[in-house]
CSV table of C-alpha atoms and ligand atoms in Angstrom, one decimal:
chain,number,residue,atom,x,y,z
A,27,UNK,CA,0.0,0.0,0.0
A,28,UNK,CA,1.5,3.3,-1.1
A,29,UNK,CA,2.0,5.9,1.5
A,30,UNK,CA,3.4,8.5,-0.8
A,31,UNK,CA,2.4,12.0,0.0
A,32,UNK,CA,0.9,12.1,-3.4
A,33,UNK,CA,-1.9,9.7,-4.3
A,34,UNK,CA,-0.8,8.3,-7.6
A,35,UNK,CA,-4.4,7.5,-8.6
A,36,UNK,CA,-5.7,11.0,-7.8
A,37,UNK,CA,-6.7,13.1,-10.9
A,38,UNK,CA,-3.6,14.6,-12.6
A,39,UNK,CA,-4.5,18.1,-11.6
A,40,UNK,CA,-4.7,17.1,-8.0
A,41,UNK,CA,-1.4,15.3,-8.1
A,42,UNK,CA,0.3,18.4,-9.5
A,43,UNK,CA,-1.3,20.6,-6.9
A,44,UNK,CA,-0.2,18.4,-4.1
A,45,UNK,CA,3.4,18.3,-5.4
A,46,UNK,CA,3.5,22.0,-5.8
A,47,UNK,CA,2.4,22.5,-2.2
A,48,UNK,CA,5.0,20.1,-0.9
A,49,UNK,CA,8.0,22.3,0.2
A,50,UNK,CA,10.1,19.4,1.3
A,51,UNK,CA,9.7,17.9,-2.1
A,52,UNK,CA,10.9,21.1,-3.7
A,53,UNK,CA,14.0,21.2,-1.5
A,54,UNK,CA,14.8,17.5,-2.2
A,55,UNK,CA,14.3,17.9,-6.0
A,56,UNK,CA,16.3,21.0,-6.4
A,57,UNK,CA,19.3,19.6,-4.4
A,58,UNK,CA,19.5,16.4,-6.5
A,59,UNK,CA,18.5,17.5,-10.0
A,60,UNK,CA,20.9,20.5,-10.1
A,61,UNK,CA,23.7,18.3,-8.8
A,62,UNK,CA,23.1,15.5,-11.3
A,63,UNK,CA,22.7,18.0,-14.3
A,64,UNK,CA,26.0,19.7,-13.5
A,65,UNK,CA,27.8,16.4,-13.1
A,66,UNK,CA,26.4,15.3,-16.6
A,67,UNK,CA,27.5,18.5,-18.3
A,68,UNK,CA,31.1,18.2,-16.8
A,69,UNK,CA,31.3,14.5,-17.8
A,70,UNK,CA,30.1,15.1,-21.3
A,71,UNK,CA,32.3,18.1,-22.0
A,72,UNK,CA,35.4,16.1,-20.7
A,73,UNK,CA,35.0,14.0,-23.8
A,74,UNK,CA,33.7,14.7,-27.3
A,75,UNK,CA,30.1,14.6,-26.0
A,76,UNK,CA,28.5,15.3,-29.3
A,77,UNK,CA,30.3,12.5,-31.0
A,78,UNK,CA,29.4,10.1,-28.2
A,79,UNK,CA,25.8,11.1,-28.6
A,80,UNK,CA,25.8,10.6,-32.4
A,81,UNK,CA,27.5,7.2,-32.2
A,82,UNK,CA,25.2,6.0,-29.5
A,83,UNK,CA,22.1,7.1,-31.4
A,84,UNK,CA,23.4,5.4,-34.6
A,85,UNK,CA,24.0,2.2,-32.8
A,86,UNK,CA,20.5,2.2,-31.1
A,87,UNK,CA,18.9,3.1,-34.5
A,88,UNK,CA,20.6,0.0,-35.9
A,89,UNK,CA,19.2,-2.1,-33.1
A,90,UNK,CA,15.7,-0.9,-33.8
A,91,UNK,CA,16.0,-1.6,-37.5
A,92,UNK,CA,17.3,-5.1,-36.9
A,93,UNK,CA,15.3,-5.9,-33.7
A,94,UNK,CA,13.9,-9.3,-34.7
A,95,UNK,CA,17.2,-10.7,-35.9
A,96,UNK,CA,19.1,-9.4,-32.9
A,97,UNK,CA,16.6,-10.8,-30.4
A,98,UNK,CA,16.9,-14.2,-32.1
A,99,UNK,CA,20.7,-14.0,-31.9
A,100,UNK,CA,20.5,-13.1,-28.2
A,101,UNK,CA,18.1,-16.0,-27.6
A,102,UNK,CA,20.4,-18.4,-29.4
A,103,UNK,CA,23.5,-17.4,-27.5
A,104,UNK,CA,21.8,-17.3,-24.1
A,105,UNK,CA,20.5,-20.8,-24.7
A,106,UNK,CA,23.9,-22.0,-26.0
A,107,UNK,CA,25.4,-20.7,-22.7
A,108,UNK,CA,22.9,-22.8,-20.7
A,109,UNK,CA,20.4,-20.1,-19.9
A,110,UNK,CA,16.6,-20.0,-20.6
A,111,UNK,CA,14.8,-17.4,-22.6
A,112,UNK,CA,11.1,-16.6,-22.1
A,113,UNK,CA,9.0,-14.2,-24.3
A,114,UNK,CA,6.3,-12.2,-22.6
A,115,UNK,CA,3.7,-10.2,-24.6
A,116,UNK,CA,2.5,-8.2,-21.7
A,117,UNK,CA,2.7,-7.7,-17.9
A,118,UNK,CA,0.5,-10.6,-16.9
A,119,UNK,CA,2.5,-13.0,-19.1
A,120,UNK,CA,5.7,-11.8,-17.6
A,121,UNK,CA,4.4,-12.1,-14.0
A,122,UNK,CA,3.1,-15.6,-14.7
A,123,UNK,CA,6.5,-16.7,-16.2
A,124,UNK,CA,8.5,-15.4,-13.1
A,125,UNK,CA,6.0,-17.0,-10.7
A,126,UNK,CA,6.3,-20.3,-12.5
A,127,UNK,CA,10.1,-20.2,-12.3
A,128,UNK,CA,9.8,-19.4,-8.6
A,129,UNK,CA,7.3,-22.2,-8.0
A,130,UNK,CA,9.4,-24.8,-9.8
A,131,UNK,CA,12.5,-23.8,-7.9
A,132,UNK,CA,10.6,-23.8,-4.6
A,133,UNK,CA,11.4,-20.1,-3.9
A,134,UNK,CA,10.2,-18.3,-0.7
A,135,UNK,CA,12.3,-15.2,-0.8
A,136,UNK,CA,13.4,-12.9,-3.7
A,137,UNK,CA,16.1,-10.2,-3.6
A,138,UNK,CA,15.8,-7.6,-6.3
A,139,UNK,CA,18.2,-5.1,-7.9
A,140,UNK,CA,16.7,-1.8,-9.1
A,141,UNK,CA,14.6,-2.3,-12.2
A,142,UNK,CA,12.2,0.1,-13.8
A,143,UNK,CA,10.8,-2.7,-16.1
A,144,UNK,CA,9.7,-4.8,-13.1
A,145,UNK,CA,8.0,-1.7,-11.7
A,146,UNK,CA,6.3,-1.2,-15.0
A,147,UNK,CA,4.8,-4.7,-14.8
A,148,UNK,CA,4.1,-4.5,-11.0
A,149,UNK,CA,6.1,-7.7,-10.4
A,150,UNK,CA,6.6,-7.1,-6.7
A,151,UNK,CA,2.9,-7.0,-6.1
A,152,UNK,CA,2.3,-10.2,-8.1
A,153,UNK,CA,5.0,-12.1,-6.2
A,154,UNK,CA,3.8,-10.9,-2.9
A,155,UNK,CA,0.2,-11.8,-3.7
A,156,UNK,CA,1.6,-15.3,-4.4
A,157,UNK,CA,3.0,-15.4,-0.9
A,158,UNK,CA,6.7,-14.7,-1.7
A,159,UNK,CA,8.8,-12.2,0.3
A,160,UNK,CA,10.4,-9.6,-2.0
A,161,UNK,CA,13.2,-7.4,-0.8
A,162,UNK,CA,14.6,-4.5,-2.8
A,163,UNK,CA,18.3,-4.2,-2.3
A,164,UNK,CA,19.3,-1.0,-4.0
A,165,UNK,CA,19.5,1.4,-1.1
A,166,UNK,CA,17.2,3.9,-2.7
A,167,UNK,CA,14.7,1.2,-3.6
A,168,UNK,CA,15.0,-0.3,-0.1
A,169,UNK,CA,14.1,3.0,1.4
A,170,UNK,CA,11.0,3.5,-0.7
A,171,UNK,CA,10.0,-0.1,-0.2
A,172,UNK,CA,10.1,0.5,3.6
A,173,UNK,CA,8.1,3.8,3.1
A,174,UNK,CA,5.6,2.0,0.8
A,175,UNK,CA,6.2,4.3,-2.1
A,176,UNK,CA,7.1,3.8,-5.8
A,177,UNK,CA,10.3,5.3,-7.3
A,178,UNK,CA,10.1,8.9,-8.5
A,179,UNK,CA,13.1,9.0,-10.8
A,180,UNK,CA,14.5,6.6,-13.3
A,181,UNK,CA,18.0,6.3,-11.7
A,182,UNK,CA,17.5,8.0,-8.4
A,183,UNK,CA,14.3,6.4,-7.0
A,184,UNK,CA,14.4,8.2,-3.7
A,185,UNK,CA,15.2,11.7,-5.2
A,186,UNK,CA,12.0,13.1,-3.7
A,187,UNK,CA,13.2,12.5,-0.1
A,188,UNK,CA,15.5,14.6,2.0
A,189,UNK,CA,18.0,13.0,4.5
A,190,UNK,CA,15.6,14.0,7.3
A,191,UNK,CA,12.7,12.0,5.6
A,192,UNK,CA,14.9,8.9,5.2
A,193,UNK,CA,16.1,9.1,8.8
A,194,UNK,CA,12.4,9.1,9.9
A,195,UNK,CA,11.6,6.0,7.8
A,196,UNK,CA,14.6,4.1,9.3
A,197,UNK,CA,13.7,5.1,12.8
A,198,UNK,CA,10.1,3.8,12.3
A,199,UNK,CA,10.9,0.7,10.2
A,200,UNK,CA,14.3,-0.4,11.3
A,201,UNK,CA,14.3,0.9,14.9
A,202,UNK,CA,17.3,3.1,14.1
A,203,UNK,CA,18.3,5.7,16.8
A,204,UNK,CA,17.7,9.3,15.7
A,205,UNK,CA,20.6,10.3,13.4
A,206,UNK,CA,21.3,12.2,10.2
A,207,UNK,CA,24.7,10.6,9.7
A,208,UNK,CA,24.5,8.9,6.2
A,209,UNK,CA,27.3,6.4,7.1
A,210,UNK,CA,25.4,5.2,10.2
A,211,UNK,CA,22.2,4.9,8.2
A,212,UNK,CA,23.9,3.0,5.4
A,213,UNK,CA,25.5,0.6,7.9
A,214,UNK,CA,22.2,-0.3,9.4
A,215,UNK,CA,20.6,-0.9,6.0
A,216,UNK,CA,23.6,-2.9,4.9
A,217,UNK,CA,23.4,-5.2,8.0
A,218,UNK,CA,19.8,-5.9,7.3
A,219,UNK,CA,20.2,-6.5,3.6
A,220,UNK,CA,23.2,-8.9,4.2
A,221,UNK,CA,20.8,-11.3,5.9
A,222,UNK,CA,18.4,-11.1,3.1
A,223,UNK,CA,21.0,-11.9,0.5
A,224,UNK,CA,22.2,-14.9,2.5
A,225,UNK,CA,18.7,-16.4,2.7
A,226,UNK,CA,17.1,-15.6,-0.7
A,227,UNK,CA,16.6,-18.4,-3.2
A,228,UNK,CA,16.0,-16.1,-6.2
A,229,UNK,CA,17.5,-12.9,-7.5
A,230,UNK,CA,15.7,-10.6,-10.0
A,231,UNK,CA,17.1,-7.6,-11.8
A,232,UNK,CA,16.3,-5.5,-14.8
A,233,UNK,CA,18.8,-5.2,-17.7
A,234,UNK,CA,20.7,-2.1,-18.8
A,235,UNK,CA,21.7,-3.8,-22.0
A,236,UNK,CA,22.0,-7.3,-23.3
A,237,UNK,CA,24.8,-8.2,-25.8
A,238,UNK,CA,23.3,-10.2,-28.7
A,239,UNK,CA,26.6,-11.6,-30.0
A,240,UNK,CA,27.6,-13.2,-26.6
A,241,UNK,CA,24.2,-13.7,-24.9
A,242,UNK,CA,25.3,-11.6,-22.0
A,243,UNK,CA,23.0,-9.4,-19.8
A,244,UNK,CA,24.6,-6.4,-18.1
A,245,UNK,CA,23.6,-4.3,-15.2
A,246,UNK,CA,25.1,-1.0,-14.2
A,247,UNK,CA,25.1,-0.2,-10.5
A,248,UNK,CA,27.0,1.8,-7.9
A,249,UNK,CA,26.2,-0.5,-5.1
A,250,UNK,CA,27.4,-4.1,-4.7
A,251,UNK,CA,23.8,-5.3,-4.5
A,252,UNK,CA,23.5,-5.9,-8.2
A,253,UNK,CA,26.4,-8.3,-8.2
A,254,UNK,CA,25.0,-10.1,-5.2
A,255,UNK,CA,21.5,-10.4,-6.7
A,256,UNK,CA,22.9,-11.9,-9.9
A,257,UNK,CA,25.3,-14.3,-8.3
A,258,UNK,CA,24.3,-15.4,-4.8
A,259,UNK,CA,20.8,-16.9,-5.0
A,260,UNK,CA,20.3,-20.3,-6.7
A,261,UNK,CA,18.1,-18.8,-9.4
A,262,UNK,CA,18.7,-15.5,-11.3
A,263,UNK,CA,16.0,-14.0,-13.5
A,264,UNK,CA,16.7,-10.9,-15.7
A,265,UNK,CA,13.7,-9.0,-17.0
A,266,UNK,CA,14.3,-6.8,-20.0
A,267,UNK,CA,12.3,-4.7,-22.5
A,268,UNK,CA,12.9,-6.0,-26.0
A,269,UNK,CA,14.6,-2.8,-27.0
A,270,UNK,CA,17.4,-3.1,-24.4
A,271,UNK,CA,19.8,-4.7,-26.8
A,272,UNK,CA,23.2,-4.0,-28.2
A,273,UNK,CA,24.7,-6.0,-31.1
A,274,UNK,CA,28.3,-6.3,-29.9
A,275,UNK,CA,30.6,-6.0,-26.9
A,276,UNK,CA,32.0,-2.8,-28.4
A,277,UNK,CA,28.5,-1.4,-28.6
A,278,UNK,CA,27.9,-2.3,-25.0
A,279,UNK,CA,30.8,-0.2,-23.9
A,280,UNK,CA,29.7,2.7,-26.1
A,281,UNK,CA,26.3,2.6,-24.4
A,282,UNK,CA,27.9,2.1,-21.0
A,283,UNK,CA,29.9,5.3,-21.5
A,284,UNK,CA,26.9,7.4,-22.7
A,285,UNK,CA,24.8,6.0,-19.8
A,286,UNK,CA,27.2,6.6,-17.0
A,287,UNK,CA,28.2,10.1,-18.1
A,288,UNK,CA,24.6,11.2,-18.7
A,289,UNK,CA,23.0,9.7,-15.6
A,290,UNK,CA,25.4,10.5,-12.7
A,291,UNK,CA,28.2,12.2,-14.4
A,292,UNK,CA,30.6,9.3,-13.8
A,293,UNK,CA,33.2,8.1,-16.3
A,294,UNK,CA,32.1,4.6,-15.3
A,295,UNK,CA,29.9,3.1,-12.6
A,296,UNK,CA,31.3,1.4,-9.5
A,297,UNK,CA,30.0,-2.0,-10.7
A,298,UNK,CA,29.2,-3.5,-14.1
A,299,UNK,CA,27.8,-7.0,-13.7
A,300,UNK,CA,27.8,-9.3,-16.7
A,301,UNK,CA,26.0,-12.6,-16.7
A,302,UNK,CA,26.3,-15.0,-19.6
A,303,UNK,CA,24.8,-18.1,-18.2
A,304,UNK,CA,24.4,-20.2,-15.1
A,305,UNK,CA,27.4,-21.2,-12.9
A,306,UNK,CA,29.8,-23.5,-14.7
A,307,UNK,CA,32.0,-26.2,-13.1
A,308,UNK,CA,34.9,-24.6,-11.3
A,309,UNK,CA,33.1,-21.1,-10.9
A,310,UNK,CA,33.3,-19.8,-7.4
A,311,UNK,CA,29.8,-18.3,-7.5
A,312,UNK,CA,26.9,-17.7,-9.8
A,313,UNK,CA,23.3,-19.0,-10.1
A,314,UNK,CA,22.4,-22.6,-10.8
A,315,UNK,CA,19.6,-21.4,-13.1
A,316,UNK,CA,19.7,-18.3,-15.4
A,317,UNK,CA,16.5,-17.0,-17.0
A,318,UNK,CA,15.9,-14.0,-19.2
A,319,UNK,CA,12.4,-12.7,-19.7
A,320,UNK,CA,12.0,-10.6,-23.0
A,321,UNK,CA,9.1,-8.3,-22.5
A,322,UNK,CA,7.1,-6.5,-25.2
A,323,UNK,CA,4.3,-4.9,-23.2
A,324,UNK,CA,3.3,-2.3,-25.9
A,325,UNK,CA,6.8,-1.7,-27.4
A,326,UNK,CA,6.0,-3.3,-30.8
A,327,UNK,CA,2.9,-1.1,-30.9
A,328,UNK,CA,5.0,1.9,-30.1
A,329,UNK,CA,7.1,1.1,-33.1
A,330,UNK,CA,4.1,0.5,-35.4
A,331,UNK,CA,2.5,3.8,-34.4
A,332,UNK,CA,5.6,5.8,-35.3
A,333,UNK,CA,6.9,6.3,-31.8
A,334,UNK,CA,9.9,4.0,-32.2
A,335,UNK,CA,12.3,6.9,-31.4
A,336,UNK,CA,11.2,6.6,-27.8
A,337,UNK,CA,12.6,3.1,-27.7
A,338,UNK,CA,16.1,4.5,-28.3
A,339,UNK,CA,16.0,5.5,-24.6
A,340,UNK,CA,18.8,4.2,-22.4
A,341,UNK,CA,17.0,5.2,-19.2
A,342,UNK,CA,19.7,7.6,-18.0
A,343,UNK,CA,17.3,10.1,-16.4
A,344,UNK,CA,19.1,13.2,-17.8
A,345,UNK,CA,15.9,14.5,-19.4
A,346,UNK,CA,14.2,14.5,-16.0
A,347,UNK,CA,17.0,16.4,-14.3
A,348,UNK,CA,16.9,19.3,-16.7
A,349,UNK,CA,13.1,19.4,-17.1
A,350,UNK,CA,11.6,22.6,-15.5
A,351,UNK,CA,8.3,20.7,-15.0
A,352,UNK,CA,9.9,17.6,-13.4
A,353,UNK,CA,12.0,19.9,-11.2
A,354,UNK,CA,8.8,21.5,-9.9
A,355,UNK,CA,6.5,18.5,-9.5
A,356,UNK,CA,8.8,15.5,-9.1
A,357,UNK,CA,8.1,12.0,-10.4
A,358,UNK,CA,5.0,10.9,-8.4
A,359,UNK,CA,2.9,13.7,-10.0
A,360,UNK,CA,3.2,11.9,-13.3
A,361,UNK,CA,1.4,8.9,-11.7
A,362,UNK,CA,3.5,6.5,-13.8
A,363,UNK,CA,6.6,4.3,-13.4
A,364,UNK,CA,8.3,6.6,-16.0
A,365,UNK,CA,8.2,10.3,-15.2
A,366,UNK,CA,9.7,13.4,-16.7
A,367,UNK,CA,9.8,14.1,-20.5
A,368,UNK,CA,10.4,10.4,-21.5
A,369,UNK,CA,7.7,9.3,-19.1
A,370,UNK,CA,5.3,11.9,-20.6
A,371,UNK,CA,6.0,10.3,-24.0
A,372,UNK,CA,5.9,6.6,-23.2
A,373,UNK,CA,3.4,6.4,-20.4
A,374,UNK,CA,0.4,7.1,-22.6
A,375,UNK,CA,1.7,4.5,-25.1
A,376,UNK,CA,2.3,1.7,-22.7
A,377,UNK,CA,-0.6,-0.4,-21.5
A,378,UNK,CA,-0.1,0.9,-18.0
A,379,UNK,CA,-3.0,2.0,-15.8
A,380,UNK,CA,-2.0,5.6,-15.3
A,381,UNK,CA,-4.7,7.9,-14.2
A,382,UNK,CA,-5.1,10.7,-16.8
A,383,UNK,CA,-2.2,9.4,-18.9
A,384,UNK,CA,-3.6,11.6,-21.8
A,385,UNK,CA,-2.7,14.7,-19.8
A,386,UNK,CA,1.0,13.8,-19.6
A,387,UNK,CA,2.0,15.0,-23.1
A,388,UNK,CA,0.9,18.4,-21.9
A,389,UNK,CA,3.2,18.4,-18.8
A,390,UNK,CA,5.9,20.1,-20.8
A,391,UNK,CA,6.9,23.6,-21.6
A,392,UNK,CA,8.5,22.3,-24.9
A,393,UNK,CA,11.6,24.3,-24.0
A,394,UNK,CA,13.8,21.6,-25.6
A,395,UNK,CA,16.2,21.1,-22.6
A,396,UNK,CA,15.4,17.4,-22.6
A,397,UNK,CA,16.4,17.0,-26.2
A,398,UNK,CA,19.7,18.8,-25.6
A,399,UNK,CA,20.5,16.6,-22.6
A,400,UNK,CA,19.5,13.3,-24.1
A,401,UNK,CA,22.6,11.1,-24.9
A,402,UNK,CA,20.6,9.4,-27.8
A,403,UNK,CA,19.3,12.8,-29.1
A,404,UNK,CA,15.7,11.7,-28.8
A,405,UNK,CA,13.5,14.6,-30.1
A,406,UNK,CA,11.2,14.5,-27.0
A,407,UNK,CA,9.4,17.8,-27.7
A,408,UNK,CA,8.5,16.6,-31.2
A,409,UNK,CA,7.2,13.3,-29.8
A,410,UNK,CA,5.1,15.2,-27.2
A,411,UNK,CA,3.7,17.4,-30.0
A,412,UNK,CA,2.9,14.3,-32.1
A,413,UNK,CA,1.0,12.8,-29.1
A,414,UNK,CA,-1.0,16.1,-28.7
A,415,UNK,CA,-1.7,16.1,-32.4
A,416,UNK,CA,-2.9,12.5,-32.2
A,417,UNK,CA,-5.3,13.5,-29.5
A,418,UNK,CA,-6.7,16.3,-31.7
A,419,UNK,CA,-7.2,13.9,-34.6
A,420,UNK,CA,-8.8,11.3,-32.4
A,421,UNK,CA,-11.2,14.1,-31.2
A,422,UNK,CA,-9.8,13.7,-27.7
A,423,UNK,CA,-8.9,17.3,-27.1
A,424,UNK,CA,-11.3,19.1,-24.7
A,425,UNK,CA,-14.4,20.6,-26.4
A,426,UNK,CA,-13.5,24.1,-25.4
A,427,UNK,CA,-10.0,23.8,-26.8
A,428,UNK,CA,-11.4,22.5,-30.1
A,429,UNK,CA,-13.8,25.4,-30.3
A,430,UNK,CA,-11.1,27.9,-29.5
A,431,UNK,CA,-8.8,26.5,-32.1
A,432,UNK,CA,-11.6,26.6,-34.8
A,433,UNK,CA,-12.2,30.3,-34.0
A,434,UNK,CA,-8.5,30.9,-34.1
A,435,UNK,CA,-8.1,29.3,-37.5
A,436,UNK,CA,-11.1,31.2,-38.9
A,437,UNK,CA,-9.7,34.5,-37.6
A,438,UNK,CA,-6.2,33.9,-38.9
A,439,UNK,CA,-7.4,32.9,-42.3
A,440,UNK,CA,-8.7,36.4,-43.3
A,441,UNK,CA,-6.7,39.6,-43.0
A,442,UNK,CA,-9.8,41.6,-42.2
A,443,UNK,CA,-10.9,39.4,-39.3
A,444,UNK,CA,-7.4,39.2,-38.0
A,445,UNK,CA,-7.1,43.0,-37.9
A,446,UNK,CA,-10.5,43.4,-36.4
A,447,UNK,CA,-9.8,40.8,-33.7
A,448,UNK,CA,-6.5,42.6,-32.9
A,449,UNK,CA,-8.3,45.9,-32.5
A,450,UNK,CA,-10.9,44.4,-30.3
A,451,UNK,CA,-8.4,42.6,-28.1
A,452,UNK,CA,-6.3,45.8,-27.8
A,453,UNK,CA,-9.3,47.9,-26.8
A,454,UNK,CA,-10.7,45.4,-24.4
A,455,UNK,CA,-7.4,44.5,-22.7
A,456,UNK,CA,-6.3,48.2,-22.4
A,457,UNK,CA,-9.7,49.2,-20.9
A,458,UNK,CA,-9.5,46.4,-18.3
A,459,UNK,CA,-5.8,47.0,-17.6
A,460,UNK,CA,-6.6,50.7,-17.0
A,461,UNK,CA,-9.2,49.7,-14.4
A,462,UNK,CA,-6.8,47.4,-12.6
A,463,UNK,CA,-3.8,49.7,-12.6
A,464,UNK,CA,-1.5,48.5,-15.5
A,465,UNK,CA,-1.8,44.8,-16.1
A,466,UNK,CA,-4.8,42.5,-16.3
A,467,UNK,CA,-5.3,40.8,-12.9
A,468,UNK,CA,-8.4,38.9,-13.9
A,469,UNK,CA,-9.7,37.4,-17.1
A,470,UNK,CA,-12.9,35.3,-17.5
A,471,UNK,CA,-12.7,31.5,-17.7
A,472,UNK,CA,-10.9,29.7,-19.3
A,473,UNK,CA,-8.3,32.5,-19.6
A,474,UNK,CA,-8.5,32.9,-15.8
A,475,UNK,CA,-6.2,29.8,-15.5
A,476,UNK,CA,-3.5,32.3,-16.6
A,477,UNK,CA,-4.4,35.2,-14.4
A,478,UNK,CA,-4.7,33.0,-11.3
A,479,UNK,CA,-1.0,32.8,-11.1
A,480,UNK,CA,0.3,35.7,-13.4
A,481,UNK,CA,-0.6,39.1,-14.6
A,482,UNK,CA,-1.5,39.5,-18.3
A,483,UNK,CA,0.0,42.5,-20.1
A,484,UNK,CA,-2.5,44.3,-22.3
A,485,UNK,CA,-2.2,44.1,-26.1
A,486,UNK,CA,-0.2,46.9,-27.8
A,487,UNK,CA,-2.4,49.9,-28.6
A,488,UNK,CA,-1.3,49.9,-32.3
A,489,UNK,CA,-0.5,46.8,-34.4
A,490,UNK,CA,2.8,46.3,-36.2
A,491,UNK,CA,1.1,47.0,-39.5
A,492,UNK,CA,-0.3,50.3,-38.3
A,493,UNK,CA,3.1,51.4,-36.9
A,494,UNK,CA,4.7,50.4,-40.2
A,495,UNK,CA,2.2,52.3,-42.3
A,496,UNK,CA,2.8,55.4,-40.1
A,497,UNK,CA,6.5,55.0,-40.5
A,498,UNK,CA,6.3,54.7,-44.3
A,499,UNK,CA,4.0,57.7,-44.5
A,500,UNK,CA,6.5,59.8,-42.4
A,501,UNK,CA,9.3,58.6,-44.7
A,502,UNK,CA,7.4,59.6,-47.8
A,503,UNK,CA,6.7,63.0,-46.3
A,504,UNK,CA,10.4,63.6,-45.5
A,505,UNK,CA,11.4,62.4,-49.1
A,506,UNK,CA,9.0,64.9,-50.6
A,507,UNK,CA,10.6,67.5,-48.4
A,508,UNK,CA,7.4,68.2,-46.6
B,623,LIG,S1,15.0,10.1,-23.1
B,623,LIG,FE1,17.1,10.4,-23.3
B,623,LIG,S2,17.7,11.7,-21.5
B,623,LIG,FE2,15.7,10.8,-21.1
B,623,LIG,S3,16.1,8.9,-19.9
B,623,LIG,FE3,16.0,8.3,-22.1
B,623,LIG,S4,18.0,8.4,-22.8
B,623,LIG,FE4,18.0,9.5,-20.9
């Protein structure tokens, strides 16, 4: 049961309102997003960042163009290495596959490493409903699991909490004495998690990328938990979206570099765990069983509908950190596993139950900061505009907006009506502004949505055309020597 300060199922407007009223959230968000953005800029300018972005995009475009072949190559190589590959069309198939693996291996407890894709398919909930104990082992994920909340950022799941909030969670759930010392807090969490690792029969993780030519799944982490999840329990299950592929080992390191530099500003992560199959004779550790679940869950549809560019995403979170909207409202206000600009694009396209998903493409100022930060150069503002345009074509735009647009089009198609409308707007706005001392403080609905939070300056008294005509008339007079 989520105890997030924001009810994810509340209407979108309500979620945003609650987020904007939460001053703690604002403090936490500005601390982290500014730090992560600056680190990214420094790390990308330390190398030829533009070239890195171009090469990563070209490689990911190649993956999308050759997706079926590469997936089959991955499957062949995983199987040849002694692993098992499972194909899941949607969330319920993926849940059923993982549950069946757990049942066959007599699993009671699962340790997990951070994974957005398992959040996407609500895997924890399905496992817990089947009676399994599930423990998140990434420190950020562990904190929000204790708090009963979903992650609010793609790479920093607990970005919405301040140190003080985390301390309160540990005091309540882990009986920690009051402290704000991060080292002491980490030590307490580590001691608890160690016991969980030693007693879990199954490890589950997402996949940052899988290498088709070797059948290797890779996870990028800064905590040793990823390595333990993939190697300590008897059974290891990796769940990946079908687009999380790279063709070769060289491509894997290209994406690794782009990912690390863009997400946390590191040259490389502390850990990179590569699993190519179950434990072999003579190996000191590793799982006895290795399974990979290849999840579609709307991705093929996304490609078919012309939104394939969104599948180039390497889930670095850079677009979230620079987004002025995300920085104000945080991840929970989006109500989806995926937040920020990339979340606003993919959430309405995935078969997830997100309340008011249709509003998310409008949660953007279209400033373009996300496109400039993206290591794969995804044109997020264009995708957001495409989604909005789809809504208009499907007649899903609000009635008032459609009427307003029709009037706008009619007005703009005739010079006379455009000029008359300009005169009328100038006269009305200047009269109202004079009554309220300079700027408009109030406009009737729906324009009141603007004046509720900002003043509206009145229209210019004379249009550009009028000013130009006057100027030309003056010039002619001077030329005639008048
Ligand atoms: S859209 Fe680009 S910037 Fe955003 S998470 Fe994906 S790869 Fe990173």
